[in-house]
Short mmCIF file of C-alpha atoms and ligand atoms in Angstrom, two decimals:
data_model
loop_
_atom_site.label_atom_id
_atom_site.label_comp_id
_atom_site.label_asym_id
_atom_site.label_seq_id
_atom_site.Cartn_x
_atom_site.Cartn_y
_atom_site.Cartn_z
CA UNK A 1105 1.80 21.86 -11.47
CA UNK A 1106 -2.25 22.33 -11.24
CA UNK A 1107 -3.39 24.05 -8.01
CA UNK A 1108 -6.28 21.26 -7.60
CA UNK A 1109 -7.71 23.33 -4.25
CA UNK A 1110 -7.69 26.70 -2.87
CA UNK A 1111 -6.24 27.56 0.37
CA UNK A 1112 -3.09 29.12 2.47
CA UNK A 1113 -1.41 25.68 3.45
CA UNK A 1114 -0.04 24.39 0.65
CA UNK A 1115 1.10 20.37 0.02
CA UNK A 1116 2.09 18.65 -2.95
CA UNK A 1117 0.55 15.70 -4.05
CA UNK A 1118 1.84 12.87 -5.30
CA UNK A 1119 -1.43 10.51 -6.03
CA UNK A 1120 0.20 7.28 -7.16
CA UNK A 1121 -1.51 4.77 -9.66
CA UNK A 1122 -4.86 3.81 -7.33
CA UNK A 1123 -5.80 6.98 -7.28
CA UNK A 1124 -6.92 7.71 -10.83
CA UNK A 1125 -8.06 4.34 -10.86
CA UNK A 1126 -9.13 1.77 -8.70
CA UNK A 1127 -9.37 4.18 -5.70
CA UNK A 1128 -10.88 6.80 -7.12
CA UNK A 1129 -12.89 7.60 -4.18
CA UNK A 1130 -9.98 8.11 -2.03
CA UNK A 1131 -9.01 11.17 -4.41
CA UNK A 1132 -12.06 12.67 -4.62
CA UNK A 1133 -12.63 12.71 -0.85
CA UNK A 1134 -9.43 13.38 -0.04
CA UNK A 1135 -9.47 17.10 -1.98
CA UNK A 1136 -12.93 17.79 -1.34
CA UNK A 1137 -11.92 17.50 2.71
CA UNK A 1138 -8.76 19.12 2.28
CA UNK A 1139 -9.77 22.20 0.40
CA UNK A 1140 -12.78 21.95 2.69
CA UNK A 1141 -10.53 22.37 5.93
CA UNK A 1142 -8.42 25.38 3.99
CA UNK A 1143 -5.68 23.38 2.53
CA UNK A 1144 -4.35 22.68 -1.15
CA UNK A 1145 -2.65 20.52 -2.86
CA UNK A 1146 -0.57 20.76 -5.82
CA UNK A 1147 -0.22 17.57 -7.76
CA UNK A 1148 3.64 16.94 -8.96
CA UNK A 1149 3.70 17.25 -12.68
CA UNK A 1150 4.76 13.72 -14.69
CA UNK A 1151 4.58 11.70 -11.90
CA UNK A 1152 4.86 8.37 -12.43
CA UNK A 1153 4.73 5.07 -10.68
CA UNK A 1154 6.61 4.38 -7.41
CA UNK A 1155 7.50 0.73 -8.17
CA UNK A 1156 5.44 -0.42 -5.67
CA UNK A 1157 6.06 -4.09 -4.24
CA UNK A 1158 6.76 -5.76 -7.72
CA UNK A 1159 9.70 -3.41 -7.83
CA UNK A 1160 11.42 -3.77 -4.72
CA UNK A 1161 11.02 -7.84 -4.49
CA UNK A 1162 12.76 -8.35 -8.01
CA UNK A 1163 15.15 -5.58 -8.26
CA UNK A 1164 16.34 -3.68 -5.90
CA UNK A 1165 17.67 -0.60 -8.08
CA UNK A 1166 15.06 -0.35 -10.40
CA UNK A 1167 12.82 -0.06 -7.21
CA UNK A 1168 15.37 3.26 -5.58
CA UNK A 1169 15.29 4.45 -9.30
CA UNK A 1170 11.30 4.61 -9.92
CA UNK A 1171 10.66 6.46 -6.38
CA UNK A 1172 13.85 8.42 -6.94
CA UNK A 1173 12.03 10.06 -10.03
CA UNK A 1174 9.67 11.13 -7.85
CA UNK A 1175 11.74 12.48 -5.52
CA UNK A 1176 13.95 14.26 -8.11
CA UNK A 1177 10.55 15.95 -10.02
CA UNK A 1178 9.32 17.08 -6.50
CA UNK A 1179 12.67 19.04 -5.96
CA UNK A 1180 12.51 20.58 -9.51
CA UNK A 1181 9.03 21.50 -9.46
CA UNK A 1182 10.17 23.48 -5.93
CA UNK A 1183 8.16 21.14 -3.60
CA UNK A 1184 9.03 20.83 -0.21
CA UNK A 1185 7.18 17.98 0.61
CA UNK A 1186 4.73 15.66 -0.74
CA UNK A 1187 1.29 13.67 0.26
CA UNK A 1188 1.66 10.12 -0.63
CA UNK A 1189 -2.38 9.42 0.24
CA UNK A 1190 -1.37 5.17 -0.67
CA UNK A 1191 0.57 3.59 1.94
CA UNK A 1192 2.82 1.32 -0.16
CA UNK A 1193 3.49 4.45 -2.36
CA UNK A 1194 4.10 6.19 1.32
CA UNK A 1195 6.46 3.67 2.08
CA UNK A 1196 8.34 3.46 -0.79
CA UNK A 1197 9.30 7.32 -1.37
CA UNK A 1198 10.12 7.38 2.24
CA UNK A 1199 12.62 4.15 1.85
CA UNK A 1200 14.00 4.99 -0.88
CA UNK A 1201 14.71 8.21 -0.20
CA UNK A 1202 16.36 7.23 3.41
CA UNK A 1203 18.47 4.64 1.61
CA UNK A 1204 19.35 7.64 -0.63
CA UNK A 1205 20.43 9.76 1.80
CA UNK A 1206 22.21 7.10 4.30
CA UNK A 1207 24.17 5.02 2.13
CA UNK A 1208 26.63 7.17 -0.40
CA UNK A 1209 27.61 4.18 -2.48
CA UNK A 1210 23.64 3.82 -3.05
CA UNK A 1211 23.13 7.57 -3.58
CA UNK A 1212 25.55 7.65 -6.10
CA UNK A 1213 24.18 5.10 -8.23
CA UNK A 1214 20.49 6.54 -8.24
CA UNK A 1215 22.01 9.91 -9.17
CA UNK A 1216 24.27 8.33 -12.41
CA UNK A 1217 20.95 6.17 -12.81
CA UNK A 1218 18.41 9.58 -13.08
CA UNK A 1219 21.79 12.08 -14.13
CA UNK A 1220 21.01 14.61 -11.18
CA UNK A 1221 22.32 15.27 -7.74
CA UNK A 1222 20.10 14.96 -4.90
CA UNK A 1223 20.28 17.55 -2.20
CA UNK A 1224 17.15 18.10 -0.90
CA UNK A 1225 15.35 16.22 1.91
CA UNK A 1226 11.83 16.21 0.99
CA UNK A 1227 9.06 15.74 3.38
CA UNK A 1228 7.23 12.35 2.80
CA UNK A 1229 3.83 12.38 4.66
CA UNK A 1230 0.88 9.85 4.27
CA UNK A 1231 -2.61 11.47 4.82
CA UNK A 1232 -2.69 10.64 8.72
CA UNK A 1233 0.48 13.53 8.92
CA UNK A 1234 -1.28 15.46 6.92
CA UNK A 1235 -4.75 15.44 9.48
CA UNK A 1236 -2.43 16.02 11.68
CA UNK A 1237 -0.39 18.52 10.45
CA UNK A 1238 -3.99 20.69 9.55
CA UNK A 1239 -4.63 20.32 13.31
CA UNK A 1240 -7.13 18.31 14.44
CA UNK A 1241 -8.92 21.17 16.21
CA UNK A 1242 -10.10 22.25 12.02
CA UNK A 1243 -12.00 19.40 12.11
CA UNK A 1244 -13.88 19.34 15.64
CA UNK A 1245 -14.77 23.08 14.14
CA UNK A 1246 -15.52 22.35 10.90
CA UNK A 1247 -18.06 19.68 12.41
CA UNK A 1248 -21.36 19.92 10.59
CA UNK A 1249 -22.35 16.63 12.52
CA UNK A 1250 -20.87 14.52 15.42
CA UNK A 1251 -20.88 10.78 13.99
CA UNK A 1252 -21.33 9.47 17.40
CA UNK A 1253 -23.16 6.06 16.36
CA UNK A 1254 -20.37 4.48 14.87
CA UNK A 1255 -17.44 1.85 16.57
CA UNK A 1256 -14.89 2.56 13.95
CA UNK A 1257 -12.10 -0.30 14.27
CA UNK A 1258 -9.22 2.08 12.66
CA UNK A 1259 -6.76 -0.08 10.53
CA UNK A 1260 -3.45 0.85 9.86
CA UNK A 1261 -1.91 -2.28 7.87
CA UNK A 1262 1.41 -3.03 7.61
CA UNK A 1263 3.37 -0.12 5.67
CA UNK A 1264 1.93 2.94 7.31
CA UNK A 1265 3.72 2.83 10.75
CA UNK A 1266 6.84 0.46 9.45
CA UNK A 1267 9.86 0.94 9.74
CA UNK A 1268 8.62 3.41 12.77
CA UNK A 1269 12.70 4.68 12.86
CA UNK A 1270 12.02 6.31 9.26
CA UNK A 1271 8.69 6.46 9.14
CA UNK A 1272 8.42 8.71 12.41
CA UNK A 1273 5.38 9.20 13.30
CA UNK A 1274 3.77 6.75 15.28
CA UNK A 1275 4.18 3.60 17.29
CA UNK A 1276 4.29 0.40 14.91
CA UNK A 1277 2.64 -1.79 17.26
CA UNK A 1278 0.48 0.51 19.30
CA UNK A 1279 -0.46 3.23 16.78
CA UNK A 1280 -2.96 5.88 17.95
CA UNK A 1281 -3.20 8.87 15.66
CA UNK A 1282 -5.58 7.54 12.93
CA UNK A 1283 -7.96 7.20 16.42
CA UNK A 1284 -7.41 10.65 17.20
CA UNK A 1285 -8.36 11.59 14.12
CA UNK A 1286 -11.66 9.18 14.00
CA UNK A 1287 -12.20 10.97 17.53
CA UNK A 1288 -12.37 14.64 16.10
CA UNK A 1289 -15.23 13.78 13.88
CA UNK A 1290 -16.81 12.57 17.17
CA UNK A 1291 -16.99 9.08 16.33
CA UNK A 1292 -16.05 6.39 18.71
CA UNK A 1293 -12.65 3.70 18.09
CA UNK A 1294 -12.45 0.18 19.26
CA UNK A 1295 -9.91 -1.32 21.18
CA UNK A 1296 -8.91 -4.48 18.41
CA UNK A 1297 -6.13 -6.60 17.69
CA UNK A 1298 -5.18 -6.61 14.09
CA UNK A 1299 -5.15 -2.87 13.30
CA UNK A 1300 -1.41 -3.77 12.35
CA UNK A 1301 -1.85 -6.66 10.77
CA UNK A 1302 -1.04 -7.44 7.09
CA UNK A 1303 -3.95 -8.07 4.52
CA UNK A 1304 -1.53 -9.45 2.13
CA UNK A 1305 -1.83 -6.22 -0.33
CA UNK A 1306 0.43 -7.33 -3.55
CA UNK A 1307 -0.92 -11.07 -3.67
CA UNK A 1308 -4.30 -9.44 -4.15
CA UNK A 1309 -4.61 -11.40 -7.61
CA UNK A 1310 -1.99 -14.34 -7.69
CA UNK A 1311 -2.71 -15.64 -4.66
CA UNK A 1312 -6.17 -14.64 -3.78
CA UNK A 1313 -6.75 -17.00 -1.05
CA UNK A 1314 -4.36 -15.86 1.18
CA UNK A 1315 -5.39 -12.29 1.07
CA UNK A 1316 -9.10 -13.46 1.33
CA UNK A 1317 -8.29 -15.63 4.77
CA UNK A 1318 -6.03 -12.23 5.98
CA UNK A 1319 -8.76 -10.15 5.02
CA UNK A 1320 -11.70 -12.48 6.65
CA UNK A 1321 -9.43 -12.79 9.49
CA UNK A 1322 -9.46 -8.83 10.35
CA UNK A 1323 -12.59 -8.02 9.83
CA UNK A 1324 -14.37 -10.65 12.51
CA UNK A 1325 -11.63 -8.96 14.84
CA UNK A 1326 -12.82 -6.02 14.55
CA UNK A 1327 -16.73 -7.20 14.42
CA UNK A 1328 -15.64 -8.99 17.44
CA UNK A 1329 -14.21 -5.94 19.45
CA UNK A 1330 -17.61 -4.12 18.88
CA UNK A 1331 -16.79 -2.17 15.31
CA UNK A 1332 -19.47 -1.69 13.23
CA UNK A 1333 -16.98 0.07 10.01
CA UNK A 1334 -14.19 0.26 9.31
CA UNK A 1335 -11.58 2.84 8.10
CA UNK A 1336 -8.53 2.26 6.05
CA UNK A 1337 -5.65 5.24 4.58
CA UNK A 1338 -4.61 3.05 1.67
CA UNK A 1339 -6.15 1.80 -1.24
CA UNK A 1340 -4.87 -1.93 -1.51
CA UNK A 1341 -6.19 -2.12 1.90
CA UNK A 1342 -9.49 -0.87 0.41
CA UNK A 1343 -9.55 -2.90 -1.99
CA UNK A 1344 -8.24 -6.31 -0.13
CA UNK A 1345 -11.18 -5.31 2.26
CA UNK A 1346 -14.08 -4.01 0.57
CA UNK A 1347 -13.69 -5.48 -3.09
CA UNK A 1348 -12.69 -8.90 -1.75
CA UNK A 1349 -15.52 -9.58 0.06
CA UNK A 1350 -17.02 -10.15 -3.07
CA UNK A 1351 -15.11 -13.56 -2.91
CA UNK A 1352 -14.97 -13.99 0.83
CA UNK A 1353 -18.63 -14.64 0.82
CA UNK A 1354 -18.17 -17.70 -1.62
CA UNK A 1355 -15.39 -19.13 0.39
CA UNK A 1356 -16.53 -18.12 3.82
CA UNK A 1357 -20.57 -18.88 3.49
CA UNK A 1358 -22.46 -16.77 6.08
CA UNK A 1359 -19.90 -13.99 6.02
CA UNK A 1360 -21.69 -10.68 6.59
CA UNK A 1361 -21.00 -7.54 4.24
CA UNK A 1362 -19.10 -4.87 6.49
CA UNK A 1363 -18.49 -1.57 5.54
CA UNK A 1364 -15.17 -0.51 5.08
CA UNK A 1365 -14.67 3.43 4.51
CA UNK A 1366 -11.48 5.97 3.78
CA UNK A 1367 -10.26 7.97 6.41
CA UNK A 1368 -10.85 11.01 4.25
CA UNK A 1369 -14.59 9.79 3.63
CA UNK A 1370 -15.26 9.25 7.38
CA UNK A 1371 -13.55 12.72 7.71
CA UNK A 1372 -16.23 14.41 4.84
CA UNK A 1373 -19.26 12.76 6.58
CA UNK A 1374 -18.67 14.44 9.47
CA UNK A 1375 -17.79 17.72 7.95
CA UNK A 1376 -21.73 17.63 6.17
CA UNK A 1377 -20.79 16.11 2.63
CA UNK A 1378 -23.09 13.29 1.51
CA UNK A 1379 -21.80 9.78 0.46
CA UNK A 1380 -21.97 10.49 -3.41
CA UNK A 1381 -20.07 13.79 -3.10
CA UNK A 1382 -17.45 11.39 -1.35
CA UNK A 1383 -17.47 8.51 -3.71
CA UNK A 1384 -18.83 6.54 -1.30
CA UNK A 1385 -21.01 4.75 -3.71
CA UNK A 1386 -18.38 3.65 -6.19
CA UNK A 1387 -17.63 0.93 -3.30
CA UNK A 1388 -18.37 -2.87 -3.20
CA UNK A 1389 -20.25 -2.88 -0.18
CA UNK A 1390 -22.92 -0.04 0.73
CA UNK A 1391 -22.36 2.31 3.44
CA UNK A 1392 -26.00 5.17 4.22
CA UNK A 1393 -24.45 7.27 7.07
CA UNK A 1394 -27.82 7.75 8.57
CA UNK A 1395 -27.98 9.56 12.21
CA UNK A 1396 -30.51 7.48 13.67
CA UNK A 1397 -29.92 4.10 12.68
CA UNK A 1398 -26.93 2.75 10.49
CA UNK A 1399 -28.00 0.66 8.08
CA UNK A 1400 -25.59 -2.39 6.83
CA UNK A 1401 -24.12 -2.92 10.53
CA UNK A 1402 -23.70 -6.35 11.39
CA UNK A 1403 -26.47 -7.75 13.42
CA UNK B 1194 23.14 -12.21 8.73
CA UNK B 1195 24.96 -12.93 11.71
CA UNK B 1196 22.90 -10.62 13.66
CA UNK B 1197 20.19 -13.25 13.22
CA UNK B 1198 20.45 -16.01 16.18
CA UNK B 1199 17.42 -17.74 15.69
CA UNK B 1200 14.98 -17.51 18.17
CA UNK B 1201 11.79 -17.38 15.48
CA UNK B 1202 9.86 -14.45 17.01
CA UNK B 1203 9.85 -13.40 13.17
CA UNK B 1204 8.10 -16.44 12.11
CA UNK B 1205 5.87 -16.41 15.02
CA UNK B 1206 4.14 -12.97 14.20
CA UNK B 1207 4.73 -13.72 10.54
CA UNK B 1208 1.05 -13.33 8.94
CA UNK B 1209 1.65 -15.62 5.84
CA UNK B 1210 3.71 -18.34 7.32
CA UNK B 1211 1.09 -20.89 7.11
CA UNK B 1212 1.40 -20.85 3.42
CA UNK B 1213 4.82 -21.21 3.35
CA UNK B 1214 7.09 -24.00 2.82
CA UNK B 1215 9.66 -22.92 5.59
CA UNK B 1216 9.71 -20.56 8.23
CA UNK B 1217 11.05 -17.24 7.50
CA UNK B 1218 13.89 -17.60 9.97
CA UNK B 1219 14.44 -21.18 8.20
CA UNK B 1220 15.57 -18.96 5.29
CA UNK B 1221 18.05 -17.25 7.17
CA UNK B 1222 19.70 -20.33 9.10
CA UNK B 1223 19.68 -22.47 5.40
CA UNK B 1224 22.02 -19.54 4.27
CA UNK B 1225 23.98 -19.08 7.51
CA UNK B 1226 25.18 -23.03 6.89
CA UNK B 1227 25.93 -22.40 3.08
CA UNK B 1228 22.72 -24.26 1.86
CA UNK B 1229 21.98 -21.48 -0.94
CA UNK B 1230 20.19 -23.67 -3.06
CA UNK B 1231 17.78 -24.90 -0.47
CA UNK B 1232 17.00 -21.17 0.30
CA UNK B 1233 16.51 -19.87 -3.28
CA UNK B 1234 14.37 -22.75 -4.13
CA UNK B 1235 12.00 -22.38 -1.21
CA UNK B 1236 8.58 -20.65 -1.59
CA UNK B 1237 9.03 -18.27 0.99
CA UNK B 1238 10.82 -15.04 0.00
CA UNK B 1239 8.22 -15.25 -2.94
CA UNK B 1240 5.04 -15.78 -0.50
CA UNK B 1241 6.42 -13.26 1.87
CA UNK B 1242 4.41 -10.08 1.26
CA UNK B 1243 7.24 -7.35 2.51
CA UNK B 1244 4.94 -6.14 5.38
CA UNK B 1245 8.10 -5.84 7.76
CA UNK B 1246 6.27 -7.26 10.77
CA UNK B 1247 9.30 -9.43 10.90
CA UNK B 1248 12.02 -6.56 10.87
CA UNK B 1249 10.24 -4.43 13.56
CA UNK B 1250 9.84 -6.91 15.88
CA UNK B 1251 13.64 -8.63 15.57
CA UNK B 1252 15.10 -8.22 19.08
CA UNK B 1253 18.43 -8.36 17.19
CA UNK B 1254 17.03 -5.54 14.73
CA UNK B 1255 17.76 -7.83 11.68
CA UNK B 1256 16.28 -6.68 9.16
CA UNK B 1257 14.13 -9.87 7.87
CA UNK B 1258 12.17 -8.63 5.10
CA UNK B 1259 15.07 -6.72 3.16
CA UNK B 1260 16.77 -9.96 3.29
CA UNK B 1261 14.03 -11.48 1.78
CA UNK B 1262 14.04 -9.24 -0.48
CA UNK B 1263 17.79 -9.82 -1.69
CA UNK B 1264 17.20 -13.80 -1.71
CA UNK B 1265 14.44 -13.18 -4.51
CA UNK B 1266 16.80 -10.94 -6.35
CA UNK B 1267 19.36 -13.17 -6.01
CA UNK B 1268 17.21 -16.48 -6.90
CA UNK B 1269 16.36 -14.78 -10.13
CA UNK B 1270 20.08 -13.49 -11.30
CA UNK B 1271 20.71 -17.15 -10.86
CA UNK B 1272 17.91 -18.12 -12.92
CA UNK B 1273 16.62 -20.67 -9.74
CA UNK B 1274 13.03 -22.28 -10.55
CA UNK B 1275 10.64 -20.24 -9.23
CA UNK B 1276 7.79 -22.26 -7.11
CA UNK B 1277 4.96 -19.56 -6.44
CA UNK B 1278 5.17 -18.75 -10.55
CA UNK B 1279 1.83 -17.00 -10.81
CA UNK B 1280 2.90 -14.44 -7.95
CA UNK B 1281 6.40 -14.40 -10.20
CA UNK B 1282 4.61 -13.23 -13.23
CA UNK B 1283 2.24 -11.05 -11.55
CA UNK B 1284 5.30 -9.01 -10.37
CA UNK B 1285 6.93 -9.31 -14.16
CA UNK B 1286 3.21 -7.80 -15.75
CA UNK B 1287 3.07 -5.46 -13.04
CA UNK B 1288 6.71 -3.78 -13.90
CA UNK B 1289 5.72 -3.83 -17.57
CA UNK B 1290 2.65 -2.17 -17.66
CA UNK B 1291 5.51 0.47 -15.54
CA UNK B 1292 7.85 0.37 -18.53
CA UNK B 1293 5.55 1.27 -21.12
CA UNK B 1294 3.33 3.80 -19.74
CA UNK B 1295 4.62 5.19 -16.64
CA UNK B 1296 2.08 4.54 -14.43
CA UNK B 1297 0.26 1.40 -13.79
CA UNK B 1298 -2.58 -0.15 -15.92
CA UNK B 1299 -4.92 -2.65 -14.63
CA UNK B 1300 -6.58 -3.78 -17.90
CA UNK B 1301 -2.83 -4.28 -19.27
CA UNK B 1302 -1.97 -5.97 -16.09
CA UNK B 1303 -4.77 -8.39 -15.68
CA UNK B 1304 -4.73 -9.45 -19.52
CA UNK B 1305 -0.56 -10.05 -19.34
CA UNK B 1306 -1.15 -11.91 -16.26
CA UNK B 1307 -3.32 -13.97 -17.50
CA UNK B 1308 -1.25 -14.64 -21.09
CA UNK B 1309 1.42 -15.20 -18.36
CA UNK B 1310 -0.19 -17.64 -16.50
CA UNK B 1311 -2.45 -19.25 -18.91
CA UNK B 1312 -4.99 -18.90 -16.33
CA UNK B 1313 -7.43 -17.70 -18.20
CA UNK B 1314 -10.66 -19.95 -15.74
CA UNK B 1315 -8.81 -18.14 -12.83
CA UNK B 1316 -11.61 -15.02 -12.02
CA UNK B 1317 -9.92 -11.80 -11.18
CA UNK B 1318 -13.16 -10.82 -9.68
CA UNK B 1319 -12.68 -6.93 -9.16
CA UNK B 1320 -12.55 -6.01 -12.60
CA UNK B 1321 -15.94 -6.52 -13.51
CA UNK B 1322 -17.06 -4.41 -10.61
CA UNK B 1323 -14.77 -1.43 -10.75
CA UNK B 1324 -15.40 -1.71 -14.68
CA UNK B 1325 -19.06 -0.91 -13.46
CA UNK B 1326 -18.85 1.33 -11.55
CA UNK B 1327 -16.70 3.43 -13.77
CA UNK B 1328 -13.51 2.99 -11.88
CA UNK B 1329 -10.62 0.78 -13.81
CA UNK B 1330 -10.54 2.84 -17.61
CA UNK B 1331 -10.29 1.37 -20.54
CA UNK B 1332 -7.28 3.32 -21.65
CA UNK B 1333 -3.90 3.54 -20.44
CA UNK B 1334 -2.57 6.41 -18.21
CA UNK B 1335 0.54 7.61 -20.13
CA UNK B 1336 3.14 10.60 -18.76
CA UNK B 1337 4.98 12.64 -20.70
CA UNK B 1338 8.17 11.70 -20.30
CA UNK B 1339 7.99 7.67 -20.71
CA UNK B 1340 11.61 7.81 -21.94
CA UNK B 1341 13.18 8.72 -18.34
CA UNK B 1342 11.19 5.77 -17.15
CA UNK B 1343 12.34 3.20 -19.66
CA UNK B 1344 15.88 4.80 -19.29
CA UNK B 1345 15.14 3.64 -15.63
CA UNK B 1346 14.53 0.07 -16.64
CA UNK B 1347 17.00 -0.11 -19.25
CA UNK B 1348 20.24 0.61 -17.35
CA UNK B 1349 19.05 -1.33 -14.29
CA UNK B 1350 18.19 -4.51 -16.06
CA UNK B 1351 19.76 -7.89 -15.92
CA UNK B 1352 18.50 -9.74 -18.99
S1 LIG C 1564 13.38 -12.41 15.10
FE1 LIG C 1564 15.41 -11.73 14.35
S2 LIG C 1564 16.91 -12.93 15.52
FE2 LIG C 1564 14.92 -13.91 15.82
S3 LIG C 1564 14.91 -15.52 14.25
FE3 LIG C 1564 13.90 -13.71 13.35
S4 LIG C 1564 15.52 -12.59 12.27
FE4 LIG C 1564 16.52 -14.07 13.64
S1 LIG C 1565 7.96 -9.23 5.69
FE1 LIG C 1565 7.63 -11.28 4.84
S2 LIG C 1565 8.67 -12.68 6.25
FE2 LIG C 1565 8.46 -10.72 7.31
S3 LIG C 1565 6.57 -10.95 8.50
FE3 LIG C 1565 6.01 -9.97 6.54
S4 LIG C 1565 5.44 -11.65 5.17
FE4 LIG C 1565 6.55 -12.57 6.92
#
């Protein structure tokens, strides 16, 4: 285990494949605003991938057994909990380990599967927890500048908040803590509609079309309601958001780029980092915090 | 199952029913009257996208998409013709790129998928951007210990 920042809280980390790839930005922000606020993170060692949606819709074991590695390696390395900063990763570990832990007949099968016994309830949090957990009040004092221009419409998607009986944390119609978070860095949030709605995450490349209508569809919500950015705590939302605009402005002609940012990036801006530092530029569409004027809001 | 009694709320809120070819609560009726096949050939487990909308807002708290979910499993232990084969394959390229090097890798993915699907016209338009801007690498991320994973897939497979 590599102590990636320094600082008295302590979390581990479990990245999960976007990460160290396509959401690369989302990593880099993340620890720079973490270790920036105090707090480190200690990546689990051999990690490896939590199955994701391919796992679960074909085969149901397999899926338990992938995120059950996880869970076992956490334990080992003496983690008590762990960051999962990807929401389908999030939801995963947390299902899989509830299924675990509910259901002996199931909980016997992943321990023959992985030969170990699972004792240990560990902590599962996604990165709004983890905000939370720091206390918002770090970041109101950490403030190097209030972000006061920008509407942000916050979206949650689908796996963050669901099922809210395991998950814990938050409503899973009516969420409100990635708001109060937005708030801290004295930014305003938008009343919208489709902060829970699905952008079709795993049919990103088979079936393009639907995720590019989903996609289309939530961002004129939230251009309706007043937003001019958006801010996201996943990276197949990211990616279903930013990346696919690329093809939303072939099939919707006239569509307007909109800037679509991590929490953790929105978070760095207003502690003083710049948009490079934060990986901001590695995205498909632009986004020059700038305090008079923001450039690339929608008209 | 029985918990479901059909009132559709699931399908109403459902955000990818409009591409299916039945309603998700169809699903769940065609199997509550025996019609198996119907069910397993239908598009709809394999268009659903597991965002448990459905499940959180059942005011019978039946649990929609984990029944979803099974049909697939169940559709492909019987060897029933899949009819949304791309999103099929994209699942089966995912899960191998898992097998052999832990952790998932796009490049692998992508070229499978498109050996797969022999949709080679078919632009998977991120790549070339995220190749620019230094994102997707051109190597695999390997861990350590890629025999506990293909244990993994080894004793849970069907084949
Ligand atoms: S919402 Fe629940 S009870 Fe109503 S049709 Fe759907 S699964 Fe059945
Ligand atoms: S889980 Fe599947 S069936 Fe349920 S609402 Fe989402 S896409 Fe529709």
């Amino acid at each position: 285990m590599k102590p990636l920042t320094g600082g008295n809280m302590r979390f581990g980390y479990y990245p999960g494949c976007s990460q160290i790839s396509s959401a690369k930005e989302y990593d880099l922000s993340l620890k720079k605003v973490i270790g920036n606020l105090g707090v480190s993170l200690d990546e689990l060692d051999d990690w490896s991938c939590c199955g994701a949606t391919s796992g679960h819709v074909t085969n149901h074991k397999l899926a338990n057994g992938l995120a059950m590695r996880n869970i076992m390696l956490a334990d080992h390395q003496g983690l008590d909990n762990i960051v999962a900063p990807c929401a389908a990763c999030y939801n995963r570990l947390i299902l899989s380990q509830y299924e675990t832990f509910n259901h002996p007949e199931i909980k016997s099968e992943i321990e023959e599967l992985l030969s170990t016994k699972f004792e240990k309830d560990i902590g599962i949090f996604n990165v709004l927890e983890l905000f939370m957990k720091i206390g918002l009040g770090k970041i109101v004092e950490n403030r190097k500048r209030e972000l006061s221009n920008l509407n942000v419409a916050c979206y949650y998607g689908c796996l963050l908040v669901r099922p809210a009986d395991i998950t814990k944390f938050d409503d899973a119609e009516e969420p409100t803590s990635m708001e109060r978070i937005v708030e801290a860095t004295g930014a305003k949030t938008v009343d919208w509609n489709h902060k829970v709605e699905c952008c079709g995450a795993a049919h990103s490349i088979a079936r393009r079309d639907i995720v590019v209508d989903l996609s289309k569809k939530i961002i004129d919500d939230a251009i309706a309601h007043g937003a001019n950015v958006m801010v996201v705590a996943c990276p197949m939302c990211h990616t279903n958001l930013d990346m696919r605009q690329r093809t939303m402005k072939k099939v919707y002609p006239g569509h307007k780029e909109f800037p679509v940012l991590y929490l953790t990036e929105l978070v760095g801006l207003s502690l003083g980092m710049n948009e490079k530092e934060l990986g901001i530029d590695l995205h498909y569409i632009d986004f020059k915090y700038d305090d008079n004027i923001i450039k690339n809001t929608v008209a | 199952m029985s918990l479901c009694y059909q009132c559709g709320k699931c399908s109403a809120g459902c955000p990818i029913r409009f591409y299916m070819d039945i309603a998700p609560n169809k699903v769940v009726r065609l199997i509550q009257l025996g019609l198996y096949d119907e069910a397993l050939k239908s598009s709809t487990p394999w268009l659903c996208a597991g965002c448990l909308t459905c499940s959180a807002r059942c005011p019978n708290n039946f649990d929609l998409a984990k029944f979803m979910d099974a049909v697939r499993e169940i559709a492909l232990e019987k060897g029933v013709e899949v009819k949304e084969k791309d999103i099929l394959s994209f699942h089966e390229a995912f899960l191998d790129q898992i097998k052999m090097h832990g952790r998932s890798y796009e490049v692998g993915l992508v070229a499978e998928y498109k050996m797969k699907t022999l949709n080679l016209l078919q632009d998977v338009d991120s790549a070339p951007g995220m190749f620019f801007k230094g994102k997707l690498g051109i190597m695999p991320h390997n861990i350590e210990d890629k025999k506990s994973v293909r244990d993994i897939f080894k004793k849970t497979s069907k084949k």
